[in-house]
XYZ file of C-alpha atoms in Angstrom:
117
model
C 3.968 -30.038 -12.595
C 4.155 -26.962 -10.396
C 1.963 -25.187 -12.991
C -0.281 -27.665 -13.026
C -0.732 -27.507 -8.908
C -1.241 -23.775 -9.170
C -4.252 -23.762 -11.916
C -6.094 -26.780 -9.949
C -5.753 -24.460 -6.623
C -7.130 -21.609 -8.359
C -9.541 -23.672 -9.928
C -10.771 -25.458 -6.550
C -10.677 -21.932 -4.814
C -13.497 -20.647 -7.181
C -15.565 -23.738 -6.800
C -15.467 -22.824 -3.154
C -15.453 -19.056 -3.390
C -19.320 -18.464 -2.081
C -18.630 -20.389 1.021
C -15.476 -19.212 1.592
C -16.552 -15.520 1.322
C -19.811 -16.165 3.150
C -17.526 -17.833 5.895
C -14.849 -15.054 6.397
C -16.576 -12.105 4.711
C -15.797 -10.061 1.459
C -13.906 -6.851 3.408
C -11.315 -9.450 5.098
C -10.795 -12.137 2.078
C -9.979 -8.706 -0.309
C -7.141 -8.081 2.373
C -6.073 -11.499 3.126
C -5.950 -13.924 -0.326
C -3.125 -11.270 -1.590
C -1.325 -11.146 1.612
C -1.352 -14.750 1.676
C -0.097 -15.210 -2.172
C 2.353 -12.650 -1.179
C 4.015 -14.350 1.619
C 3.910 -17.819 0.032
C 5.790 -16.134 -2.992
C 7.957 -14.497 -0.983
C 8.846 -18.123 0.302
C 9.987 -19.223 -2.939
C 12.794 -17.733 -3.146
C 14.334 -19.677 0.071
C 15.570 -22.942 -0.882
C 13.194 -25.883 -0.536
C 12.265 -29.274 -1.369
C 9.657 -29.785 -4.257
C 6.878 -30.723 -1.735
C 7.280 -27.748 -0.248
C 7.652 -25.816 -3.280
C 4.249 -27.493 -4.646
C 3.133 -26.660 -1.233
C 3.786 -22.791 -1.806
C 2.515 -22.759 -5.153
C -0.433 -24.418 -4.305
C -1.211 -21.248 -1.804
C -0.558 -18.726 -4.275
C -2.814 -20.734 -7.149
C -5.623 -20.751 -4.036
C -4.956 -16.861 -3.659
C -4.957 -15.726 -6.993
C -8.070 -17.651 -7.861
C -9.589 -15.972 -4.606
C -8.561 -12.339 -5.392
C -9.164 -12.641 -9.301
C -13.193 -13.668 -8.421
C -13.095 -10.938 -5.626
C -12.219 -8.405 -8.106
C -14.209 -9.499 -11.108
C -17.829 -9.756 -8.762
C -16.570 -6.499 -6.547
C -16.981 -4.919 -10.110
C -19.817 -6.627 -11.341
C -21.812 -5.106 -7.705
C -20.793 -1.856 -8.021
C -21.924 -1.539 -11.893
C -25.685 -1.807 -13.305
C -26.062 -4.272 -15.963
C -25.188 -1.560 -18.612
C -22.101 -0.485 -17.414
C -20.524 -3.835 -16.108
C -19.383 -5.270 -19.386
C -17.321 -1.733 -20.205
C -16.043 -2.009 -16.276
C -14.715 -5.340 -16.919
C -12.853 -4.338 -20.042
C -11.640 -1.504 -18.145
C -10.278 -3.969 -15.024
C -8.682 -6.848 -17.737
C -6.930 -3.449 -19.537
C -5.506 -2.326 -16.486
C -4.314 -6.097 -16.193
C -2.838 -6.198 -19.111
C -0.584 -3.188 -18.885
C 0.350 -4.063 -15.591
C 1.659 -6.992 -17.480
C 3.488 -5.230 -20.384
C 4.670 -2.295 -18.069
C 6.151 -4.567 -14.544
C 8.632 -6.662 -16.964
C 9.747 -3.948 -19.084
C 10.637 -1.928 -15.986
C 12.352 -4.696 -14.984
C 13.770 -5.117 -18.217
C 15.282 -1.656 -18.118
C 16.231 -1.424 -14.508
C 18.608 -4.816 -15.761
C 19.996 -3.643 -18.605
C 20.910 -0.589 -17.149
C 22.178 -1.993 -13.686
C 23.912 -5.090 -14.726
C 23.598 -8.404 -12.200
C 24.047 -6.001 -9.540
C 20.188 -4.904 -10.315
């Protein structure tokens, strides 16, 4: 269920993207949707009813939708037409190890620290 909250927040946040960054501006929303995921992720880790926890989700879903369309059309206007296909592969790679290297890390630091890591 709480999965299901985050991808419909994400999804509603780019159906109202344009307004939203016509409304606060492009400079402030690059600062603000991952400062706002952040603290509402933060927040999971306190204790809280599911409401609440659907509630925190939902703001992180919102976010991420935000700052993944931020980044995708902040590299589609910085590229010409030529180059913004290759730019794009280059962003999504960068993703991707980010995704392979943060849990190994994490992995390691573990397995070499015990619970106490």
């Amino acid at each position: 269920m709480l999965l299901t909250v985050r991808a419909v927040a994400s999804v509603v946040s780019r159906f109202l993207y344009v307004r939203i960054v016509s409304t606060v501006g492009r400079p402030l929303l690059m600062i603000a949707s991952p400062v706002l995921g952040s603290l509402a992720f933060a927040l999971l880790a306190m204790p809280a009813p599911l409401v609440v926890m659907a509630i925190e989700i939902a703001v992180i879903g919102f976010s991420i939708g935000l700052a993944t369309t931020l980044t995708v059309t902040g590299v589609v206007m910085m590229f010409d037409a030529g180059a913004r296909a290759t730019a794009n592969s280059l962003r999504m790679m960068g993703n991707r190890i980010g995704q392979m290297v943060f849990p190994v890390g994490a992995g390691m630091i573990a397995a070499a620290t015990s619970v106490a890591g």
